[in-house]
Amino acid sequence: MSKLRLLGAALLAALMALPGTATATAQTATVPGHVEITPSGEQEMRDFWSRYSVPPATQEALIKRLEAGDRIDSTRTDRDPVATENIDTAGLRRTVERFRDGSVSVTSISRPTSAGTIGPSTVNNCRSSESGTGYVNWYDCHASSQNGVVTFGFYISYTITPRYDQIIEVGSPYRHCSVGTCDTPKLAIRKKTETSTGSAWANITAIHTNINGSGSTKYEMRALVGDNRASTRWETP
């Protein structure tokens, strides 16, 4: 766990400097029903939306809804995506979900570009090492989720085997909210070893509270290991 704890310390130091975390000064509503979004929080959301090709006019509409104290579709557990895309690239596996109002949510997990010997240059990067015939250990792979308002994630190490895959450990949970506040995330391995009935899995949960007190939402992201692969997904109640 030492490498994971080092990752967690670095992430915590970086997040302490960001607005919108539970330890940062919260934005305050200037008038009843209105949410004052900080310039940095707005920029974070626009950068995320632009990365996933959300048009500027749609971004403006989403910002206005958030300022009015409303919740956009990607932050609601009672809204289903209208389109889902799985994207595999070198070093990253992503699931992109698009909603009717134009908002987006993304879950992802990093992966090594190739198996090989672990060395100092690979610290803090997802990497793999052969562990025997048909066995491969994957270390410190970054699992994350974003929906434009909430970002959280953790690191996971696991073993791919010819029979049943297994989670070795998880660590370094983090969270960040561009609007409102997030409580301290909870991270746990819920099923350590894959079985004939399903994948091994771990989850991170966090509660986001709207800054004007209009409500809170519990978010859960799962990392699943099974069928010789790892994947991530939002989990809704």
PDB file of C-alpha atoms in Angstrom, residues 4-235:
ATOM      1  CA  LEU A   4      -0.901   4.010  -3.110  1.00  0.00           C
ATOM      2  CA  ARG A   5      -0.514   6.065   0.056  1.00  0.00           C
ATOM      3  CA  LEU A   6       2.116   8.227  -1.647  1.00  0.00           C
ATOM      4  CA  LEU A   7      -0.298   8.773  -4.520  1.00  0.00           C
ATOM      5  CA  GLY A   8      -3.021   9.703  -2.054  1.00  0.00           C
ATOM      6  CA  ALA A   9      -0.831  12.265  -0.291  1.00  0.00           C
ATOM      7  CA  ALA A  10       0.061  13.904  -3.597  1.00  0.00           C
ATOM      8  CA  LEU A  11      -3.572  13.985  -4.734  1.00  0.00           C
ATOM      9  CA  LEU A  12      -4.763  15.391  -1.407  1.00  0.00           C
ATOM     10  CA  ALA A  13      -2.170  18.171  -1.520  1.00  0.00           C
ATOM     11  CA  ALA A  14      -3.262  19.118  -5.036  1.00  0.00           C
ATOM     12  CA  LEU A  15      -6.973  18.987  -4.231  1.00  0.00           C
ATOM     13  CA  MET A  16      -6.572  21.080  -1.067  1.00  0.00           C
ATOM     14  CA  ALA A  17      -5.592  23.945  -3.365  1.00  0.00           C
ATOM     15  CA  LEU A  18      -8.686  23.561  -5.545  1.00  0.00           C
ATOM     16  CA  PRO A  19     -12.018  25.290  -4.948  1.00  0.00           C
ATOM     17  CA  GLY A  20     -15.117  23.241  -4.364  1.00  0.00           C
ATOM     18  CA  THR A  21     -13.644  20.524  -2.146  1.00  0.00           C
ATOM     19  CA  ALA A  22     -15.135  19.868   1.243  1.00  0.00           C
ATOM     20  CA  THR A  23     -12.227  21.727   2.858  1.00  0.00           C
ATOM     21  CA  ALA A  24     -12.340  24.723   0.537  1.00  0.00           C
ATOM     22  CA  THR A  25     -14.369  27.872   1.158  1.00  0.00           C
ATOM     23  CA  ALA A  26     -17.842  27.188  -0.211  1.00  0.00           C
ATOM     24  CA  GLN A  27     -19.572  29.397  -2.754  1.00  0.00           C
ATOM     25  CA  THR A  28     -22.546  31.240  -1.280  1.00  0.00           C
ATOM     26  CA  ALA A  29     -25.909  31.969  -2.816  1.00  0.00           C
ATOM     27  CA  THR A  30     -26.250  35.694  -3.412  1.00  0.00           C
ATOM     28  CA  VAL A  31     -30.051  35.573  -3.629  1.00  0.00           C
ATOM     29  CA  PRO A  32     -32.560  32.870  -2.661  1.00  0.00           C
ATOM     30  CA  GLY A  33     -32.577  30.098  -5.263  1.00  0.00           C
ATOM     31  CA  HIS A  34     -29.458  31.422  -6.981  1.00  0.00           C
ATOM     32  CA  VAL A  35     -26.070  29.692  -6.889  1.00  0.00           C
ATOM     33  CA  GLU A  36     -22.944  31.779  -7.266  1.00  0.00           C
ATOM     34  CA  ILE A  37     -20.482  29.670  -9.260  1.00  0.00           C
ATOM     35  CA  THR A  38     -16.858  30.693  -8.876  1.00  0.00           C
ATOM     36  CA  PRO A  39     -14.931  31.584 -12.083  1.00  0.00           C
ATOM     37  CA  SER A  40     -12.568  28.660 -11.497  1.00  0.00           C
ATOM     38  CA  GLY A  41     -15.462  26.248 -10.961  1.00  0.00           C
ATOM     39  CA  GLU A  42     -17.150  27.447 -14.155  1.00  0.00           C
ATOM     40  CA  GLN A  43     -13.903  27.090 -16.104  1.00  0.00           C
ATOM     41  CA  GLU A  44     -13.420  23.530 -14.852  1.00  0.00           C
ATOM     42  CA  MET A  45     -16.884  22.573 -16.085  1.00  0.00           C
ATOM     43  CA  ARG A  46     -16.432  24.287 -19.450  1.00  0.00           C
ATOM     44  CA  ASP A  47     -13.059  22.600 -19.964  1.00  0.00           C
ATOM     45  CA  PHE A  48     -14.620  19.207 -19.261  1.00  0.00           C
ATOM     46  CA  TRP A  49     -17.574  19.801 -21.586  1.00  0.00           C
ATOM     47  CA  SER A  50     -15.333  21.142 -24.355  1.00  0.00           C
ATOM     48  CA  ARG A  51     -13.148  18.049 -24.080  1.00  0.00           C
ATOM     49  CA  TYR A  52     -16.220  15.979 -24.954  1.00  0.00           C
ATOM     50  CA  SER A  53     -17.520  18.274 -27.722  1.00  0.00           C
ATOM     51  CA  VAL A  54     -20.439  19.875 -25.851  1.00  0.00           C
ATOM     52  CA  PRO A  55     -21.347  22.995 -27.937  1.00  0.00           C
ATOM     53  CA  PRO A  56     -20.795  26.442 -26.320  1.00  0.00           C
ATOM     54  CA  ALA A  57     -24.527  27.253 -26.449  1.00  0.00           C
ATOM     55  CA  THR A  58     -25.326  24.033 -24.584  1.00  0.00           C
ATOM     56  CA  GLN A  59     -22.614  24.795 -22.037  1.00  0.00           C
ATOM     57  CA  GLU A  60     -24.194  28.203 -21.435  1.00  0.00           C
ATOM     58  CA  ALA A  61     -27.605  26.604 -20.866  1.00  0.00           C
ATOM     59  CA  LEU A  62     -26.127  24.094 -18.418  1.00  0.00           C
ATOM     60  CA  ILE A  63     -24.383  26.857 -16.452  1.00  0.00           C
ATOM     61  CA  LYS A  64     -27.628  28.853 -16.218  1.00  0.00           C
ATOM     62  CA  ARG A  65     -29.482  25.810 -14.884  1.00  0.00           C
ATOM     63  CA  LEU A  66     -26.829  25.249 -12.228  1.00  0.00           C
ATOM     64  CA  GLU A  67     -26.887  28.939 -11.271  1.00  0.00           C
ATOM     65  CA  ALA A  68     -30.658  28.666 -10.834  1.00  0.00           C
ATOM     66  CA  GLY A  69     -30.132  25.837  -8.337  1.00  0.00           C
ATOM     67  CA  ASP A  70     -31.241  23.143 -10.783  1.00  0.00           C
ATOM     68  CA  ARG A  71     -29.433  19.873 -11.411  1.00  0.00           C
ATOM     69  CA  ILE A  72     -28.243  18.893 -14.866  1.00  0.00           C
ATOM     70  CA  ASP A  73     -29.052  15.412 -16.163  1.00  0.00           C
ATOM     71  CA  SER A  74     -25.543  13.971 -15.764  1.00  0.00           C
ATOM     72  CA  THR A  75     -25.732  14.626 -12.002  1.00  0.00           C
ATOM     73  CA  ARG A  76     -29.099  12.924 -11.528  1.00  0.00           C
ATOM     74  CA  THR A  77     -29.524   9.260 -10.709  1.00  0.00           C
ATOM     75  CA  ASP A  78     -33.035   9.278 -12.214  1.00  0.00           C
ATOM     76  CA  ARG A  79     -31.879  10.236 -15.722  1.00  0.00           C
ATOM     77  CA  ASP A  80     -30.711   7.660 -18.266  1.00  0.00           C
ATOM     78  CA  PRO A  81     -28.187   8.524 -20.991  1.00  0.00           C
ATOM     79  CA  VAL A  82     -29.470   8.830 -24.550  1.00  0.00           C
ATOM     80  CA  ALA A  83     -26.134   7.630 -25.971  1.00  0.00           C
ATOM     81  CA  THR A  84     -23.224   5.601 -24.581  1.00  0.00           C
ATOM     82  CA  GLU A  85     -19.807   5.180 -26.193  1.00  0.00           C
ATOM     83  CA  ASN A  86     -16.953   2.925 -25.102  1.00  0.00           C
ATOM     84  CA  ILE A  87     -13.558   4.245 -26.172  1.00  0.00           C
ATOM     85  CA  ASP A  88     -10.380   2.158 -25.894  1.00  0.00           C
ATOM     86  CA  THR A  89      -7.091   3.909 -26.574  1.00  0.00           C
ATOM     87  CA  ALA A  90      -3.496   3.143 -25.670  1.00  0.00           C
ATOM     88  CA  GLY A  91      -3.308   3.422 -21.922  1.00  0.00           C
ATOM     89  CA  LEU A  92      -6.986   4.279 -21.277  1.00  0.00           C
ATOM     90  CA  ARG A  93     -10.456   2.723 -21.390  1.00  0.00           C
ATOM     91  CA  ARG A  94     -13.368   5.195 -21.191  1.00  0.00           C
ATOM     92  CA  THR A  95     -17.164   5.051 -21.133  1.00  0.00           C
ATOM     93  CA  VAL A  96     -18.820   8.308 -22.248  1.00  0.00           C
ATOM     94  CA  GLU A  97     -22.524   8.824 -21.527  1.00  0.00           C
ATOM     95  CA  ARG A  98     -24.491  11.692 -23.109  1.00  0.00           C
ATOM     96  CA  PHE A  99     -27.784  12.989 -21.748  1.00  0.00           C
ATOM     97  CA  ARG A 100     -30.817  14.688 -23.262  1.00  0.00           C
ATOM     98  CA  ASP A 101     -29.874  18.149 -21.957  1.00  0.00           C
ATOM     99  CA  GLY A 102     -26.394  17.884 -23.513  1.00  0.00           C
ATOM    100  CA  SER A 103     -24.527  17.097 -20.298  1.00  0.00           C
ATOM    101  CA  VAL A 104     -21.930  14.311 -20.190  1.00  0.00           C
ATOM    102  CA  SER A 105     -20.575  11.800 -17.691  1.00  0.00           C
ATOM    103  CA  VAL A 106     -17.369   9.817 -18.122  1.00  0.00           C
ATOM    104  CA  THR A 107     -15.821   6.883 -16.283  1.00  0.00           C
ATOM    105  CA  SER A 108     -12.340   5.633 -17.126  1.00  0.00           C
ATOM    106  CA  ILE A 109      -9.562   3.300 -16.067  1.00  0.00           C
ATOM    107  CA  SER A 110      -5.927   3.468 -17.120  1.00  0.00           C
ATOM    108  CA  ARG A 111      -4.018   0.449 -18.297  1.00  0.00           C
ATOM    109  CA  PRO A 112      -0.422  -0.346 -19.266  1.00  0.00           C
ATOM    110  CA  THR A 113       0.513   0.040 -22.896  1.00  0.00           C
ATOM    111  CA  SER A 114       2.541  -3.170 -22.591  1.00  0.00           C
ATOM    112  CA  ALA A 115       3.618  -5.706 -20.002  1.00  0.00           C
ATOM    113  CA  GLY A 116       7.125  -5.507 -18.680  1.00  0.00           C
ATOM    114  CA  THR A 117       9.449  -5.220 -15.725  1.00  0.00           C
ATOM    115  CA  ILE A 118       8.500  -2.655 -13.116  1.00  0.00           C
ATOM    116  CA  GLY A 119      11.090   0.094 -12.745  1.00  0.00           C
ATOM    117  CA  PRO A 120      11.468   3.499 -11.058  1.00  0.00           C
ATOM    118  CA  SER A 121      10.298   5.344 -14.174  1.00  0.00           C
ATOM    119  CA  THR A 122       6.898   3.653 -13.954  1.00  0.00           C
ATOM    120  CA  VAL A 123       6.011   4.825 -10.439  1.00  0.00           C
ATOM    121  CA  ASN A 124       2.599   6.573 -10.385  1.00  0.00           C
ATOM    122  CA  ASN A 125       1.683   5.006 -13.756  1.00  0.00           C
ATOM    123  CA  CYS A 126      -0.476   1.980 -14.453  1.00  0.00           C
ATOM    124  CA  ARG A 127       1.998  -0.812 -15.169  1.00  0.00           C
ATOM    125  CA  SER A 128       2.021  -4.568 -15.453  1.00  0.00           C
ATOM    126  CA  SER A 129       4.346  -7.418 -14.610  1.00  0.00           C
ATOM    127  CA  GLU A 130       4.247 -11.052 -15.672  1.00  0.00           C
ATOM    128  CA  SER A 131       3.633 -13.221 -12.616  1.00  0.00           C
ATOM    129  CA  GLY A 132       3.694 -16.679 -14.157  1.00  0.00           C
ATOM    130  CA  THR A 133       2.170 -18.571 -17.051  1.00  0.00           C
ATOM    131  CA  GLY A 134      -1.005 -16.730 -17.930  1.00  0.00           C
ATOM    132  CA  TYR A 135      -0.854 -14.516 -14.827  1.00  0.00           C
ATOM    133  CA  VAL A 136      -0.336 -10.757 -15.034  1.00  0.00           C
ATOM    134  CA  ASN A 137      -0.362  -8.274 -12.172  1.00  0.00           C
ATOM    135  CA  TRP A 138      -1.471  -4.706 -12.944  1.00  0.00           C
ATOM    136  CA  TYR A 139      -0.443  -2.044 -10.442  1.00  0.00           C
ATOM    137  CA  ASP A 140      -1.688   1.449  -9.502  1.00  0.00           C
ATOM    138  CA  CYS A 141      -4.200   1.835 -12.329  1.00  0.00           C
ATOM    139  CA  HIS A 142      -6.236   5.026 -12.086  1.00  0.00           C
ATOM    140  CA  ALA A 143     -10.040   4.639 -12.030  1.00  0.00           C
ATOM    141  CA  SER A 144     -12.000   7.894 -12.245  1.00  0.00           C
ATOM    142  CA  SER A 145     -15.417   9.403 -12.947  1.00  0.00           C
ATOM    143  CA  GLN A 146     -16.626  12.883 -13.923  1.00  0.00           C
ATOM    144  CA  ASN A 147     -20.022  14.365 -14.651  1.00  0.00           C
ATOM    145  CA  GLY A 148     -19.102  18.034 -15.032  1.00  0.00           C
ATOM    146  CA  VAL A 149     -19.868  18.892 -11.408  1.00  0.00           C
ATOM    147  CA  VAL A 150     -18.271  16.045  -9.433  1.00  0.00           C
ATOM    148  CA  THR A 151     -14.945  14.303 -10.026  1.00  0.00           C
ATOM    149  CA  PHE A 152     -13.665  11.386  -7.986  1.00  0.00           C
ATOM    150  CA  GLY A 153     -11.506   8.331  -8.304  1.00  0.00           C
ATOM    151  CA  PHE A 154      -8.926   5.971  -6.812  1.00  0.00           C
ATOM    152  CA  TYR A 155      -6.094   3.604  -7.725  1.00  0.00           C
ATOM    153  CA  ILE A 156      -6.490  -0.145  -8.116  1.00  0.00           C
ATOM    154  CA  SER A 157      -4.058  -3.051  -8.436  1.00  0.00           C
ATOM    155  CA  TYR A 158      -5.309  -6.419  -9.666  1.00  0.00           C
ATOM    156  CA  THR A 159      -4.352  -9.798 -11.149  1.00  0.00           C
ATOM    157  CA  ILE A 160      -5.521 -11.249 -14.456  1.00  0.00           C
ATOM    158  CA  THR A 161      -5.466 -15.056 -14.400  1.00  0.00           C
ATOM    159  CA  PRO A 162      -6.444 -17.910 -16.727  1.00  0.00           C
ATOM    160  CA  ARG A 163      -9.370 -18.697 -14.422  1.00  0.00           C
ATOM    161  CA  TYR A 164     -10.679 -16.065 -11.975  1.00  0.00           C
ATOM    162  CA  ASP A 165      -9.280 -12.542 -11.770  1.00  0.00           C
ATOM    163  CA  GLN A 166      -8.614 -10.859  -8.430  1.00  0.00           C
ATOM    164  CA  ILE A 167      -8.278  -7.382  -6.924  1.00  0.00           C
ATOM    165  CA  ILE A 168      -5.011  -6.982  -5.015  1.00  0.00           C
ATOM    166  CA  GLU A 169      -5.669  -3.621  -3.361  1.00  0.00           C
ATOM    167  CA  VAL A 170      -7.265  -0.191  -3.779  1.00  0.00           C
ATOM    168  CA  GLY A 171      -6.210   3.150  -2.346  1.00  0.00           C
ATOM    169  CA  SER A 172      -5.779   6.922  -2.665  1.00  0.00           C
ATOM    170  CA  PRO A 173      -9.458   7.905  -2.961  1.00  0.00           C
ATOM    171  CA  TYR A 174     -10.096  11.550  -3.864  1.00  0.00           C
ATOM    172  CA  ARG A 175     -12.954  13.878  -4.801  1.00  0.00           C
ATOM    173  CA  HIS A 176     -13.481  17.376  -6.126  1.00  0.00           C
ATOM    174  CA  CYS A 177     -16.636  19.413  -6.714  1.00  0.00           C
ATOM    175  CA  SER A 178     -16.768  22.344  -9.140  1.00  0.00           C
ATOM    176  CA  VAL A 179     -20.087  23.445  -7.589  1.00  0.00           C
ATOM    177  CA  GLY A 180     -21.274  22.717  -4.052  1.00  0.00           C
ATOM    178  CA  THR A 181     -19.419  20.472  -1.621  1.00  0.00           C
ATOM    179  CA  CYS A 182     -18.431  16.814  -1.442  1.00  0.00           C
ATOM    180  CA  ASP A 183     -17.962  14.799   1.728  1.00  0.00           C
ATOM    181  CA  THR A 184     -14.975  12.536   2.342  1.00  0.00           C
ATOM    182  CA  PRO A 185     -15.126   9.625  -0.132  1.00  0.00           C
ATOM    183  CA  LYS A 186     -15.417   6.033   1.059  1.00  0.00           C
ATOM    184  CA  LEU A 187     -13.501   3.303  -0.766  1.00  0.00           C
ATOM    185  CA  ALA A 188     -13.673  -0.473  -0.289  1.00  0.00           C
ATOM    186  CA  ILE A 189     -13.171  -3.801  -2.023  1.00  0.00           C
ATOM    187  CA  ARG A 190     -16.620  -5.392  -2.066  1.00  0.00           C
ATOM    188  CA  LYS A 191     -15.736  -8.637  -3.838  1.00  0.00           C
ATOM    189  CA  LYS A 192     -12.054  -9.558  -3.998  1.00  0.00           C
ATOM    190  CA  THR A 193     -12.161 -12.477  -6.441  1.00  0.00           C
ATOM    191  CA  GLU A 194     -14.148 -13.040  -9.619  1.00  0.00           C
ATOM    192  CA  THR A 195     -16.519 -16.028  -9.530  1.00  0.00           C
ATOM    193  CA  SER A 196     -18.725 -17.855 -11.997  1.00  0.00           C
ATOM    194  CA  THR A 197     -21.522 -15.453 -11.035  1.00  0.00           C
ATOM    195  CA  GLY A 198     -19.697 -12.185 -11.663  1.00  0.00           C
ATOM    196  CA  SER A 199     -16.677  -9.908 -11.529  1.00  0.00           C
ATOM    197  CA  ALA A 200     -14.603  -8.857  -8.570  1.00  0.00           C
ATOM    198  CA  TRP A 201     -15.335  -5.233  -7.736  1.00  0.00           C
ATOM    199  CA  ALA A 202     -14.504  -2.250  -5.576  1.00  0.00           C
ATOM    200  CA  ASN A 203     -16.398   0.990  -5.179  1.00  0.00           C
ATOM    201  CA  ILE A 204     -15.994   4.592  -4.147  1.00  0.00           C
ATOM    202  CA  THR A 205     -18.923   6.616  -2.827  1.00  0.00           C
ATOM    203  CA  ALA A 206     -19.280  10.312  -2.059  1.00  0.00           C
ATOM    204  CA  ILE A 207     -22.154  12.667  -1.280  1.00  0.00           C
ATOM    205  CA  HIS A 208     -22.449  15.937  -3.203  1.00  0.00           C
ATOM    206  CA  THR A 209     -24.483  18.734  -1.610  1.00  0.00           C
ATOM    207  CA  ASN A 210     -25.785  21.654  -3.643  1.00  0.00           C
ATOM    208  CA  ILE A 211     -24.381  24.908  -2.320  1.00  0.00           C
ATOM    209  CA  ASN A 212     -27.827  26.480  -1.827  1.00  0.00           C
ATOM    210  CA  GLY A 213     -28.959  23.531   0.260  1.00  0.00           C
ATOM    211  CA  SER A 214     -31.456  22.362  -2.363  1.00  0.00           C
ATOM    212  CA  GLY A 215     -30.505  18.730  -1.921  1.00  0.00           C
ATOM    213  CA  SER A 216     -27.750  16.149  -1.973  1.00  0.00           C
ATOM    214  CA  THR A 217     -26.861  13.172  -4.159  1.00  0.00           C
ATOM    215  CA  LYS A 218     -24.909  10.039  -3.294  1.00  0.00           C
ATOM    216  CA  TYR A 219     -22.631   8.969  -6.132  1.00  0.00           C
ATOM    217  CA  GLU A 220     -21.036   5.574  -6.574  1.00  0.00           C
ATOM    218  CA  MET A 221     -18.457   4.447  -9.098  1.00  0.00           C
ATOM    219  CA  ARG A 222     -17.416   0.816  -9.404  1.00  0.00           C
ATOM    220  CA  ALA A 223     -14.247  -0.716 -10.770  1.00  0.00           C
ATOM    221  CA  LEU A 224     -14.884  -4.260 -11.969  1.00  0.00           C
ATOM    222  CA  VAL A 225     -12.287  -6.942 -12.687  1.00  0.00           C
ATOM    223  CA  GLY A 226     -13.400 -10.013 -14.605  1.00  0.00           C
ATOM    224  CA  ASP A 227     -13.256 -11.738 -17.994  1.00  0.00           C
ATOM    225  CA  ASN A 228      -9.555 -10.808 -18.183  1.00  0.00           C
ATOM    226  CA  ARG A 229     -10.199  -7.065 -18.132  1.00  0.00           C
ATOM    227  CA  ALA A 230     -10.982  -4.148 -15.848  1.00  0.00           C
ATOM    228  CA  SER A 231     -13.692  -1.559 -16.397  1.00  0.00           C
ATOM    229  CA  THR A 232     -15.510   1.240 -14.586  1.00  0.00           C
ATOM    230  CA  ARG A 233     -19.102   2.400 -14.365  1.00  0.00           C
ATOM    231  CA  TRP A 234     -21.387   4.761 -12.462  1.00  0.00           C
ATOM    232  CA  GLU A 235     -23.752   2.842 -10.212  1.00  0.00           C
TER     233      GLU A 235
END
